mmCIF file of C-alpha atoms in Angstrom:
data_model
loop_
_atom_site.group_PDB
_atom_site.id
_atom_site.type_symbol
_atom_site.label_atom_id
_atom_site.label_comp_id
_atom_site.label_asym_id
_atom_site.label_seq_id
_atom_site.Cartn_x
_atom_site.Cartn_y
_atom_site.Cartn_z
ATOM 1 C CA UNK A 16 162.341 192.532 30.766
ATOM 2 C CA UNK A 17 159.971 194.895 28.456
ATOM 3 C CA UNK A 18 160.579 198.212 28.907
ATOM 4 C CA UNK A 19 156.993 199.313 28.507
ATOM 5 C CA UNK A 20 155.328 197.500 31.265
ATOM 6 C CA UNK A 21 158.637 196.988 33.135
ATOM 7 C CA UNK A 22 157.658 192.467 32.894
ATOM 8 C CA UNK A 23 159.953 190.159 33.819
ATOM 9 C CA UNK A 24 159.663 187.189 31.305
ATOM 10 C CA UNK A 25 161.367 183.776 32.126
ATOM 11 C CA UNK A 26 161.960 181.887 28.874
ATOM 12 C CA UNK A 27 162.692 177.949 29.694
ATOM 13 C CA UNK A 28 163.145 174.717 27.717
ATOM 14 C CA UNK A 29 160.377 173.339 26.031
ATOM 15 C CA UNK A 30 159.013 170.118 27.671
ATOM 16 C CA UNK A 31 156.417 168.148 25.007
ATOM 17 C CA UNK A 32 155.594 165.471 27.200
ATOM 18 C CA UNK A 33 154.167 167.192 30.313
ATOM 19 C CA UNK A 34 154.761 166.781 33.376
ATOM 20 C CA UNK A 35 155.337 162.694 35.388
ATOM 21 C CA UNK A 36 152.502 163.635 36.897
ATOM 22 C CA UNK A 37 150.133 163.551 34.181
ATOM 23 C CA UNK A 38 151.852 159.902 32.793
ATOM 24 C CA UNK A 39 150.712 158.551 36.091
ATOM 25 C CA UNK A 40 147.120 160.064 36.004
ATOM 26 C CA UNK A 41 147.139 158.719 32.337
ATOM 27 C CA UNK A 42 147.850 155.560 32.637
ATOM 28 C CA UNK A 43 145.706 155.418 35.705
ATOM 29 C CA UNK A 44 142.327 155.320 33.524
ATOM 30 C CA UNK A 45 143.022 152.572 31.861
ATOM 31 C CA UNK A 46 142.330 149.028 33.159
ATOM 32 C CA UNK A 47 143.996 147.404 34.010
ATOM 33 C CA UNK A 48 146.667 149.696 35.114
ATOM 34 C CA UNK A 49 149.767 150.609 32.613
ATOM 35 C CA UNK A 50 152.058 150.290 34.681
ATOM 36 C CA UNK A 51 155.132 151.779 33.533
ATOM 37 C CA UNK A 52 158.023 149.012 32.936
ATOM 38 C CA UNK A 53 160.339 148.842 35.167
ATOM 39 C CA UNK A 54 163.546 149.757 32.525
ATOM 40 C CA UNK A 55 161.884 152.631 32.259
ATOM 41 C CA UNK A 56 160.828 153.471 36.296
ATOM 42 C CA UNK A 57 164.613 152.597 36.291
ATOM 43 C CA UNK A 58 165.849 155.474 33.624
ATOM 44 C CA UNK A 59 163.793 157.593 34.952
ATOM 45 C CA UNK A 60 164.748 157.375 38.551
ATOM 46 C CA UNK A 61 168.719 157.408 37.306
ATOM 47 C CA UNK A 62 168.244 160.160 35.425
ATOM 48 C CA UNK A 63 166.178 162.417 38.934
ATOM 49 C CA UNK A 64 169.112 160.731 41.253
ATOM 50 C CA UNK A 65 172.297 162.598 39.084
ATOM 51 C CA UNK A 66 169.547 166.161 39.101
ATOM 52 C CA UNK A 67 169.585 165.759 42.527
ATOM 53 C CA UNK A 68 173.644 165.059 42.660
ATOM 54 C CA UNK A 69 174.156 168.317 40.412
ATOM 55 C CA UNK A 70 172.085 170.369 42.815
ATOM 56 C CA UNK A 71 173.529 168.881 46.773
ATOM 57 C CA UNK A 72 177.193 169.415 45.005
ATOM 58 C CA UNK A 73 176.298 173.326 44.336
ATOM 59 C CA UNK A 74 174.975 173.224 48.212
ATOM 60 C CA UNK A 75 171.100 173.626 46.429
ATOM 61 C CA UNK A 76 168.053 171.941 48.265
ATOM 62 C CA UNK A 77 165.151 171.793 45.902
ATOM 63 C CA UNK A 78 162.609 171.219 48.732
ATOM 64 C CA UNK A 79 159.368 170.829 46.904
ATOM 65 C CA UNK A 80 160.141 168.048 44.511
ATOM 66 C CA UNK A 81 156.699 165.831 43.168
ATOM 67 C CA UNK A 82 155.610 164.462 40.478
ATOM 68 C CA UNK A 83 154.062 167.336 39.111
ATOM 69 C CA UNK A 84 157.469 169.363 39.053
ATOM 70 C CA UNK A 85 159.029 166.621 36.733
ATOM 71 C CA UNK A 86 158.515 167.135 33.247
ATOM 72 C CA UNK A 87 159.256 164.827 30.412
ATOM 73 C CA UNK A 88 160.358 165.559 26.901
ATOM 74 C CA UNK A 89 161.141 163.631 23.532
ATOM 75 C CA UNK A 90 164.566 162.209 23.261
ATOM 76 C CA UNK A 91 166.947 160.859 19.885
ATOM 77 C CA UNK A 92 165.684 157.743 20.484
ATOM 78 C CA UNK A 93 161.793 158.453 20.471
ATOM 79 C CA UNK A 94 161.556 157.552 24.752
ATOM 80 C CA UNK A 95 161.458 160.033 26.872
ATOM 81 C CA UNK A 96 163.260 161.921 29.189
ATOM 82 C CA UNK A 97 163.166 163.168 32.608
ATOM 83 C CA UNK A 98 163.939 167.311 33.929
ATOM 84 C CA UNK A 99 163.270 168.651 37.648
ATOM 85 C CA UNK A 100 161.292 172.286 37.634
ATOM 86 C CA UNK A 101 159.950 174.884 39.493
ATOM 87 C CA UNK A 102 162.315 175.329 41.627
ATOM 88 C CA UNK A 103 160.336 178.532 43.028
ATOM 89 C CA UNK A 104 161.429 177.284 47.122
ATOM 90 C CA UNK A 105 164.734 175.785 46.715
ATOM 91 C CA UNK A 106 167.396 176.955 48.826
ATOM 92 C CA UNK A 107 171.121 177.679 48.441
ATOM 93 C CA UNK A 108 172.416 176.722 52.104
ATOM 94 C CA UNK A 109 176.059 177.521 52.624
ATOM 95 C CA UNK A 110 178.159 174.032 53.344
ATOM 96 C CA UNK A 111 177.795 170.692 53.455
ATOM 97 C CA UNK A 112 176.829 170.135 56.783
ATOM 98 C CA UNK A 113 173.986 173.072 56.890
ATOM 99 C CA UNK A 114 170.341 172.638 57.595
ATOM 100 C CA UNK A 115 167.190 173.982 56.643
ATOM 101 C CA UNK A 116 164.424 174.376 59.254
ATOM 102 C CA UNK A 117 161.792 175.964 56.999
ATOM 103 C CA UNK A 118 158.187 174.073 57.346
ATOM 104 C CA UNK A 119 157.741 174.093 53.437
ATOM 105 C CA UNK A 120 156.473 171.502 50.003
ATOM 106 C CA UNK A 121 154.069 169.463 48.774
ATOM 107 C CA UNK A 122 152.312 167.970 51.998
ATOM 108 C CA UNK A 123 152.156 164.255 50.265
ATOM 109 C CA UNK A 124 155.744 164.527 49.033
ATOM 110 C CA UNK A 125 156.894 165.907 52.857
ATOM 111 C CA UNK A 126 160.315 164.092 54.769
ATOM 112 C CA UNK A 127 159.141 162.778 58.339
ATOM 113 C CA UNK A 128 162.169 165.508 60.020
ATOM 114 C CA UNK A 129 159.778 167.948 58.369
ATOM 115 C CA UNK A 130 156.582 166.798 59.509
ATOM 116 C CA UNK A 131 157.784 166.335 62.731
ATOM 117 C CA UNK A 132 159.282 170.190 62.832
ATOM 118 C CA UNK A 133 163.140 168.952 62.759
ATOM 119 C CA UNK A 134 165.880 170.479 60.551
ATOM 120 C CA UNK A 135 166.218 168.683 57.377
ATOM 121 C CA UNK A 136 168.736 168.305 55.105
ATOM 122 C CA UNK A 137 169.708 167.280 51.173
ATOM 123 C CA UNK A 138 167.945 163.655 52.276
ATOM 124 C CA UNK A 139 164.810 165.418 52.365
ATOM 125 C CA UNK A 140 164.814 165.572 48.826
ATOM 126 C CA UNK A 141 165.696 162.029 48.619
ATOM 127 C CA UNK A 142 162.584 160.936 50.813
ATOM 128 C CA UNK A 143 160.198 163.231 47.996
ATOM 129 C CA UNK A 144 162.595 161.391 45.106
ATOM 130 C CA UNK A 145 161.367 158.072 47.454
ATOM 131 C CA UNK A 146 157.758 159.638 47.428
ATOM 132 C CA UNK A 147 158.030 159.639 43.256
ATOM 133 C CA UNK A 148 159.686 156.528 42.734
ATOM 134 C CA UNK A 149 156.928 154.762 44.793
ATOM 135 C CA UNK A 150 153.624 156.731 42.447
ATOM 136 C CA UNK A 151 156.025 155.424 38.927
ATOM 137 C CA UNK A 152 155.350 151.691 40.156
ATOM 138 C CA UNK A 153 151.440 152.099 42.252
ATOM 139 C CA UNK A 154 151.087 155.072 40.385
ATOM 140 C CA UNK A 155 149.248 156.558 43.449
ATOM 141 C CA UNK A 156 150.698 158.702 46.025
ATOM 142 C CA UNK A 157 152.561 156.857 48.888
ATOM 143 C CA UNK A 158 151.007 158.004 51.973
ATOM 144 C CA UNK A 159 147.221 159.533 51.355
ATOM 145 C CA UNK A 160 144.382 160.787 54.158
ATOM 146 C CA UNK A 161 141.395 162.408 54.251
ATOM 147 C CA UNK A 162 142.972 165.251 55.810
ATOM 148 C CA UNK A 163 146.627 166.975 56.999
ATOM 149 C CA UNK A 164 146.606 165.943 60.192
ATOM 150 C CA UNK A 165 146.315 162.255 59.657
ATOM 151 C CA UNK A 166 148.124 162.313 56.791
ATOM 152 C CA UNK A 167 151.221 163.665 59.220
ATOM 153 C CA UNK A 168 151.188 160.802 61.299
ATOM 154 C CA UNK A 169 150.902 158.401 58.239
ATOM 155 C CA UNK A 170 154.028 159.634 56.917
ATOM 156 C CA UNK A 171 155.499 159.587 60.267
ATOM 157 C CA UNK A 172 154.371 156.424 61.839
ATOM 158 C CA UNK A 173 152.204 154.195 59.018
ATOM 159 C CA UNK A 174 154.111 152.194 56.327
ATOM 160 C CA UNK A 175 153.396 152.339 52.893
ATOM 161 C CA UNK A 176 151.101 149.279 50.513
ATOM 162 C CA UNK A 177 153.388 146.671 48.609
ATOM 163 C CA UNK A 178 154.690 147.576 45.373
ATOM 164 C CA UNK A 179 153.128 145.308 41.864
ATOM 165 C CA UNK A 180 154.935 141.318 42.200
ATOM 166 C CA UNK A 181 155.716 142.384 38.117
ATOM 167 C CA UNK A 182 159.097 144.777 39.353
ATOM 168 C CA UNK A 183 161.686 142.711 41.127
ATOM 169 C CA UNK A 184 162.665 141.937 44.600
ATOM 170 C CA UNK A 185 165.972 144.633 43.980
ATOM 171 C CA UNK A 186 163.536 147.871 43.246
ATOM 172 C CA UNK A 187 161.317 146.560 46.168
ATOM 173 C CA UNK A 188 164.263 147.234 48.234
ATOM 174 C CA UNK A 189 165.617 150.366 46.620
ATOM 175 C CA UNK A 190 161.878 151.573 47.519
ATOM 176 C CA UNK A 191 162.776 150.570 50.893
ATOM 177 C CA UNK A 192 165.527 152.383 51.254
ATOM 178 C CA UNK A 193 165.006 155.760 49.981
ATOM 179 C CA UNK A 194 161.349 155.982 53.153
ATOM 180 C CA UNK A 195 163.181 154.768 55.422
ATOM 181 C CA UNK A 196 161.871 157.089 57.926
ATOM 182 C CA UNK A 197 164.858 158.218 60.407
ATOM 183 C CA UNK A 198 167.106 160.234 57.861
ATOM 184 C CA UNK A 199 170.004 159.164 59.595
ATOM 185 C CA UNK A 200 170.471 155.837 57.850
ATOM 186 C CA UNK A 201 168.546 156.532 54.422
ATOM 187 C CA UNK A 202 171.093 156.906 51.991
ATOM 188 C CA UNK A 203 171.751 160.360 50.015
ATOM 189 C CA UNK A 204 171.978 160.697 46.341
ATOM 190 C CA UNK A 205 175.495 159.466 45.712
ATOM 191 C CA UNK A 206 175.666 156.299 48.109
ATOM 192 C CA UNK A 207 171.995 155.477 45.651
ATOM 193 C CA UNK A 208 174.179 156.333 42.636
ATOM 194 C CA UNK A 209 176.932 153.262 44.422
ATOM 195 C CA UNK A 210 174.096 151.228 44.192
ATOM 196 C CA UNK A 211 175.091 147.693 41.793
ATOM 197 C CA UNK A 212 171.075 147.421 41.460
ATOM 198 C CA UNK A 213 170.848 151.124 40.017
ATOM 199 C CA UNK A 214 173.920 151.448 38.179
ATOM 200 C CA UNK A 215 173.038 148.889 35.872
ATOM 201 C CA UNK A 216 170.624 151.690 34.153
ATOM 202 C CA UNK A 217 172.943 154.911 34.326
ATOM 203 C CA UNK A 218 174.303 153.307 30.963
ATOM 204 C CA UNK A 219 170.570 153.399 29.241
ATOM 205 C CA UNK A 220 169.918 156.976 31.232
ATOM 206 C CA UNK A 221 173.382 158.836 29.755
ATOM 207 C CA UNK A 222 173.054 157.044 26.663
ATOM 208 C CA UNK A 223 169.891 158.580 26.401
ATOM 209 C CA UNK A 224 170.778 162.338 26.238
ATOM 210 C CA UNK A 225 170.296 163.359 28.917
ATOM 211 C CA UNK A 226 174.032 163.104 30.748
ATOM 212 C CA UNK A 227 175.217 165.377 33.389
ATOM 213 C CA UNK A 228 177.773 166.102 34.893
ATOM 214 C CA UNK A 229 180.670 163.772 36.088
ATOM 215 C CA UNK A 230 180.809 164.469 39.381
ATOM 216 C CA UNK A 231 176.980 163.764 40.140
ATOM 217 C CA UNK A 232 177.486 160.077 39.786
ATOM 218 C CA UNK A 233 179.315 159.841 43.147
ATOM 219 C CA UNK A 234 182.221 157.722 42.146
ATOM 220 C CA UNK A 235 185.364 158.994 44.067
ATOM 221 C CA UNK A 236 186.149 161.176 46.672
ATOM 222 C CA UNK A 237 183.252 164.483 46.191
ATOM 223 C CA UNK A 238 185.751 167.422 44.994
ATOM 224 C CA UNK A 239 186.082 170.103 46.797
ATOM 225 C CA UNK A 240 183.924 173.602 45.638
ATOM 226 C CA UNK A 241 186.075 175.265 42.631
ATOM 227 C CA UNK A 242 187.498 178.817 42.889
ATOM 228 C CA UNK A 243 184.862 180.985 42.404
ATOM 229 C CA UNK A 244 186.122 183.367 39.529
ATOM 230 C CA UNK A 245 184.547 186.819 38.816
ATOM 231 C CA UNK A 246 181.782 187.179 36.255
ATOM 232 C CA UNK A 247 184.382 189.640 34.010
ATOM 233 C CA UNK A 248 186.993 187.190 33.719
ATOM 234 C CA UNK A 249 184.851 184.962 32.712
ATOM 235 C CA UNK A 250 183.457 187.427 29.484
ATOM 236 C CA UNK A 251 187.206 187.832 28.889
ATOM 237 C CA UNK A 252 188.468 184.171 29.172
ATOM 238 C CA UNK A 253 185.771 183.313 26.703
ATOM 239 C CA UNK A 254 186.207 185.995 24.374
ATOM 240 C CA UNK A 255 190.301 184.696 23.809
ATOM 241 C CA UNK A 256 191.683 183.547 21.048
ATOM 242 C CA UNK A 257 193.562 180.320 21.388
ATOM 243 C CA UNK A 258 196.889 181.187 21.811
ATOM 244 C CA UNK A 259 196.167 183.600 23.890
ATOM 245 C CA UNK A 260 196.900 183.081 27.686
ATOM 246 C CA UNK A 261 194.162 182.578 30.229
ATOM 247 C CA UNK A 262 193.395 184.847 33.159
ATOM 248 C CA UNK A 263 194.357 183.431 36.847
ATOM 249 C CA UNK A 264 191.594 182.860 39.132
ATOM 250 C CA UNK A 265 190.796 184.392 41.809
ATOM 251 C CA UNK A 266 191.941 182.777 44.648
ATOM 252 C CA UNK A 267 190.011 181.212 46.693
ATOM 253 C CA UNK A 268 187.156 182.700 49.396
ATOM 254 C CA UNK A 269 185.852 181.982 51.943
ATOM 255 C CA UNK A 270 182.266 180.325 51.896
ATOM 256 C CA UNK A 271 179.362 182.950 51.542
ATOM 257 C CA UNK A 272 177.795 184.151 54.618
ATOM 258 C CA UNK A 273 174.024 185.547 54.735
ATOM 259 C CA UNK A 274 174.730 189.636 55.012
ATOM 260 C CA UNK A 275 172.613 191.326 57.548
ATOM 261 C CA UNK A 276 171.750 194.768 55.918
ATOM 262 C CA UNK A 277 172.970 197.988 57.391
ATOM 263 C CA UNK A 278 171.405 199.662 60.418
ATOM 264 C CA UNK A 279 168.957 202.531 59.177
ATOM 265 C CA UNK A 280 170.259 205.385 61.613
ATOM 266 C CA UNK A 281 166.883 206.350 63.949
ATOM 267 C CA UNK A 282 165.463 210.155 62.934
ATOM 268 C CA UNK A 283 166.454 212.275 65.292
ATOM 269 C CA UNK A 284 166.099 216.063 65.350
ATOM 270 C CA UNK A 285 168.926 218.788 64.158
ATOM 271 C CA UNK A 286 169.247 219.230 68.291
ATOM 272 C CA UNK A 287 169.897 216.144 68.907
ATOM 273 C CA UNK A 288 173.822 215.011 69.142
ATOM 274 C CA UNK A 289 174.851 212.026 66.992
ATOM 275 C CA UNK A 290 174.441 208.100 69.144
ATOM 276 C CA UNK A 291 177.322 205.841 69.169
ATOM 277 C CA UNK A 292 176.726 202.803 67.225
ATOM 278 C CA UNK A 293 175.194 200.328 70.336
ATOM 279 C CA UNK A 294 173.021 203.499 70.494
ATOM 280 C CA UNK A 295 172.096 203.957 67.213
ATOM 281 C CA UNK A 296 170.768 199.809 67.088
ATOM 282 C CA UNK A 297 168.895 200.215 70.391
ATOM 283 C CA UNK A 298 167.162 203.327 69.496
ATOM 284 C CA UNK A 299 166.434 201.497 65.754
ATOM 285 C CA UNK A 300 164.710 198.851 68.082
ATOM 286 C CA UNK A 301 162.940 201.792 70.116
ATOM 287 C CA UNK A 302 162.087 204.525 67.701
ATOM 288 C CA UNK A 303 159.140 202.960 65.237
ATOM 289 C CA UNK A 304 158.969 204.107 61.621
ATOM 290 C CA UNK A 305 157.672 207.212 60.886
ATOM 291 C CA UNK A 306 154.175 207.531 58.613
ATOM 292 C CA UNK A 307 152.222 210.388 57.154
ATOM 293 C CA UNK A 308 148.883 209.173 58.947
ATOM 294 C CA UNK A 309 145.760 211.721 58.649
ATOM 295 C CA UNK A 310 143.182 210.943 60.851
ATOM 296 C CA UNK A 311 139.474 209.748 60.328
ATOM 297 C CA UNK A 312 136.834 212.529 60.947
ATOM 298 C CA UNK A 313 135.724 212.318 64.561
ATOM 299 C CA UNK A 314 131.769 211.146 65.272
ATOM 300 C CA UNK A 315 130.448 209.872 68.170
ATOM 301 C CA UNK A 316 130.164 205.893 68.879
ATOM 302 C CA UNK A 317 127.781 204.080 67.705
ATOM 303 C CA UNK A 318 125.455 202.927 70.554
ATOM 304 C CA UNK A 319 125.533 199.508 68.797
ATOM 305 C CA UNK A 320 128.866 199.619 68.418
ATOM 306 C CA UNK A 321 130.244 199.661 72.007
ATOM 307 C CA UNK A 322 131.143 196.480 74.004
ATOM 308 C CA UNK A 323 131.965 194.607 71.143
ATOM 309 C CA UNK A 324 134.862 193.014 72.483
ATOM 310 C CA UNK A 325 134.446 190.507 74.606
ATOM 311 C CA UNK A 326 135.698 189.930 77.896
ATOM 312 C CA UNK A 327 136.403 186.252 77.314
ATOM 313 C CA UNK A 328 137.650 186.983 73.560
ATOM 314 C CA UNK A 329 140.066 189.793 74.513
ATOM 315 C CA UNK A 330 141.127 187.165 77.258
ATOM 316 C CA UNK A 331 141.584 183.643 74.314
ATOM 317 C CA UNK A 332 143.870 185.892 71.938
ATOM 318 C CA UNK A 333 146.238 186.520 74.683
ATOM 319 C CA UNK A 334 146.707 182.969 75.503
ATOM 320 C CA UNK A 335 146.548 182.326 71.963
ATOM 321 C CA UNK A 336 149.388 185.069 71.202
ATOM 322 C CA UNK A 337 151.055 183.341 74.353
ATOM 323 C CA UNK A 338 151.317 179.975 72.800
ATOM 324 C CA UNK A 339 152.512 180.646 69.386
ATOM 325 C CA UNK A 340 155.467 182.307 71.477
ATOM 326 C CA UNK A 341 155.605 179.648 73.759
ATOM 327 C CA UNK A 342 155.899 177.103 70.010
ATOM 328 C CA UNK A 343 158.303 179.035 68.489
ATOM 329 C CA UNK A 344 160.224 179.291 71.223
ATOM 330 C CA UNK A 345 160.119 175.625 71.717
ATOM 331 C CA UNK A 346 159.581 174.776 68.104
ATOM 332 C CA UNK A 347 156.922 172.393 68.480
ATOM 333 C CA UNK A 348 155.263 170.520 65.702
ATOM 334 C CA UNK A 349 151.543 170.771 67.362
ATOM 335 C CA UNK A 350 150.184 169.621 63.725
ATOM 336 C CA UNK A 351 152.053 166.382 64.711
ATOM 337 C CA UNK A 352 150.591 166.996 68.411
ATOM 338 C CA UNK A 353 146.887 167.394 67.338
ATOM 339 C CA UNK A 354 148.028 163.857 64.963
ATOM 340 C CA UNK A 355 148.254 161.751 68.027
ATOM 341 C CA UNK A 356 145.678 162.353 69.806
ATOM 342 C CA UNK A 357 143.234 162.310 66.472
ATOM 343 C CA UNK A 358 142.547 159.034 66.623
ATOM 344 C CA UNK A 359 139.654 159.025 63.995
ATOM 345 C CA UNK A 360 141.658 161.390 61.503
ATOM 346 C CA UNK A 361 139.393 163.783 60.631
ATOM 347 C CA UNK A 362 140.764 166.859 61.656
ATOM 348 C CA UNK A 363 137.862 167.182 64.468
ATOM 349 C CA UNK A 364 139.319 167.161 68.425
ATOM 350 C CA UNK A 365 136.857 165.954 71.383
ATOM 351 C CA UNK A 366 136.921 168.738 74.538
ATOM 352 C CA UNK A 367 138.606 166.065 76.548
ATOM 353 C CA UNK A 368 141.554 164.872 73.590
ATOM 354 C CA UNK A 369 141.725 169.414 72.290
ATOM 355 C CA UNK A 370 142.742 169.697 76.500
ATOM 356 C CA UNK A 371 144.957 166.476 76.461
ATOM 357 C CA UNK A 372 146.554 167.391 73.734
ATOM 358 C CA UNK A 373 147.527 171.249 74.969
ATOM 359 C CA UNK A 374 148.521 170.500 77.959
ATOM 360 C CA UNK A 375 151.046 167.681 76.888
ATOM 361 C CA UNK A 376 153.330 171.038 74.773
ATOM 362 C CA UNK A 377 153.666 172.412 78.355
ATOM 363 C CA UNK A 378 153.173 175.867 77.164
ATOM 364 C CA UNK A 379 152.539 176.896 80.668
ATOM 365 C CA UNK A 380 149.107 177.773 80.387
ATOM 366 C CA UNK A 381 146.713 176.714 83.184
ATOM 367 C CA UNK A 382 143.522 174.659 82.721
ATOM 368 C CA UNK A 383 141.247 177.047 82.690
ATOM 369 C CA UNK A 384 142.560 179.025 80.377
ATOM 370 C CA UNK A 385 142.932 175.923 77.917
ATOM 371 C CA UNK A 386 139.076 175.700 78.624
ATOM 372 C CA UNK A 387 138.795 179.594 77.423
ATOM 373 C CA UNK A 388 141.398 178.509 74.194
ATOM 374 C CA UNK A 389 139.039 176.017 73.582
ATOM 375 C CA UNK A 390 135.743 177.790 73.774
ATOM 376 C CA UNK A 391 136.756 180.209 71.831
ATOM 377 C CA UNK A 392 137.662 177.688 68.950
ATOM 378 C CA UNK A 393 135.164 175.434 69.269
ATOM 379 C CA UNK A 394 132.431 177.759 69.326
ATOM 380 C CA UNK A 395 128.803 175.611 68.965
ATOM 381 C CA UNK A 396 130.247 172.376 67.873
ATOM 382 C CA UNK A 397 130.725 169.732 69.284
ATOM 383 C CA UNK A 398 134.370 169.365 68.418
ATOM 384 C CA UNK A 399 137.388 171.185 67.998
ATOM 385 C CA UNK A 400 138.155 171.855 64.071
ATOM 386 C CA UNK A 401 141.904 171.889 64.643
ATOM 387 C CA UNK A 402 142.052 174.500 60.974
ATOM 388 C CA UNK A 403 140.865 176.631 63.432
ATOM 389 C CA UNK A 404 143.714 176.027 66.067
ATOM 390 C CA UNK A 405 145.858 176.936 62.773
ATOM 391 C CA UNK A 406 144.010 180.023 61.865
ATOM 392 C CA UNK A 407 144.034 181.576 64.971
ATOM 393 C CA UNK A 408 147.611 180.823 65.302
ATOM 394 C CA UNK A 409 148.697 182.550 61.919
ATOM 395 C CA UNK A 410 145.660 185.617 62.656
ATOM 396 C CA UNK A 411 143.740 184.839 60.042
#
């Protein structure tokens, strides 16, 4: 933090080999394609799995693992090791069985459970790792499409092209395991490290200088989280001499819970009586925040500006507001539903397809109300662009 302009400067390790996406692109520019050797792929895969296990052991979910977030660094053997970066949308889970529900991540690497707006956990990172493994073998994404709807449909329902014959059957089986569309049968990071084929490359991956904590290997029972020690105790312990006695660790604490901010007392007049604790929360919800506001200068409304709000537009916005609220309550993935009706995969729905898609969501709209929403989104075109529906839902 510099005092002059209050800018936060983050100093990180320099990765001289660039990112893995750049390495893949470089190899696609040669003819024939310069495929990555299987031994190199597996060494990087083991290093990435060890890194994921290290994070998952500490209840951290990355949520945006992709080739452009994997960086190459030169090791002692003049080769490259891989390191995971860009934890911008990672999340700390409160326990081993906690799941997240926010739809985040890069579309090419989104897991089927994320595409279906289901709760997801650590195995969603394993799916992204499988996409990276496939990309290293094929030098392209496992699932590609011209539209987001088509991509979601392929991730959820379709399969990927087989990898080249130069790779072993063990590697093909590994890809099939990590790209299992069911997160119930998809292996975890620790289960991957117990695979005999994967363990063949563990020694090479750790011997290259990229070794991590042994708790990421997954051998033996999972360790319980260590008791947390205060920062002051940690500093004092590092400053003690060899013969001094280290301070005792703090007793185990309960798992972290989400902390809600303390309620702000409502704005009241001096003569009003102080409300009780239950009344205070009700008043806080009902009384808006007080802001300074200056009215604009009064002027007559121009004649050409009157009557601009059409009744049909207003009703359509009300219907869309109802759709937004119903989708949030039901936790429905409207993208997946539209994708099942988008037979061309171009993000454009015919009038009948749009009406059937919205009807299938069971949002409580009548046929006339659905037609009015469709007319608002369709404009003068022959089809209904799905992105217009998304823009209307988000109010943009």
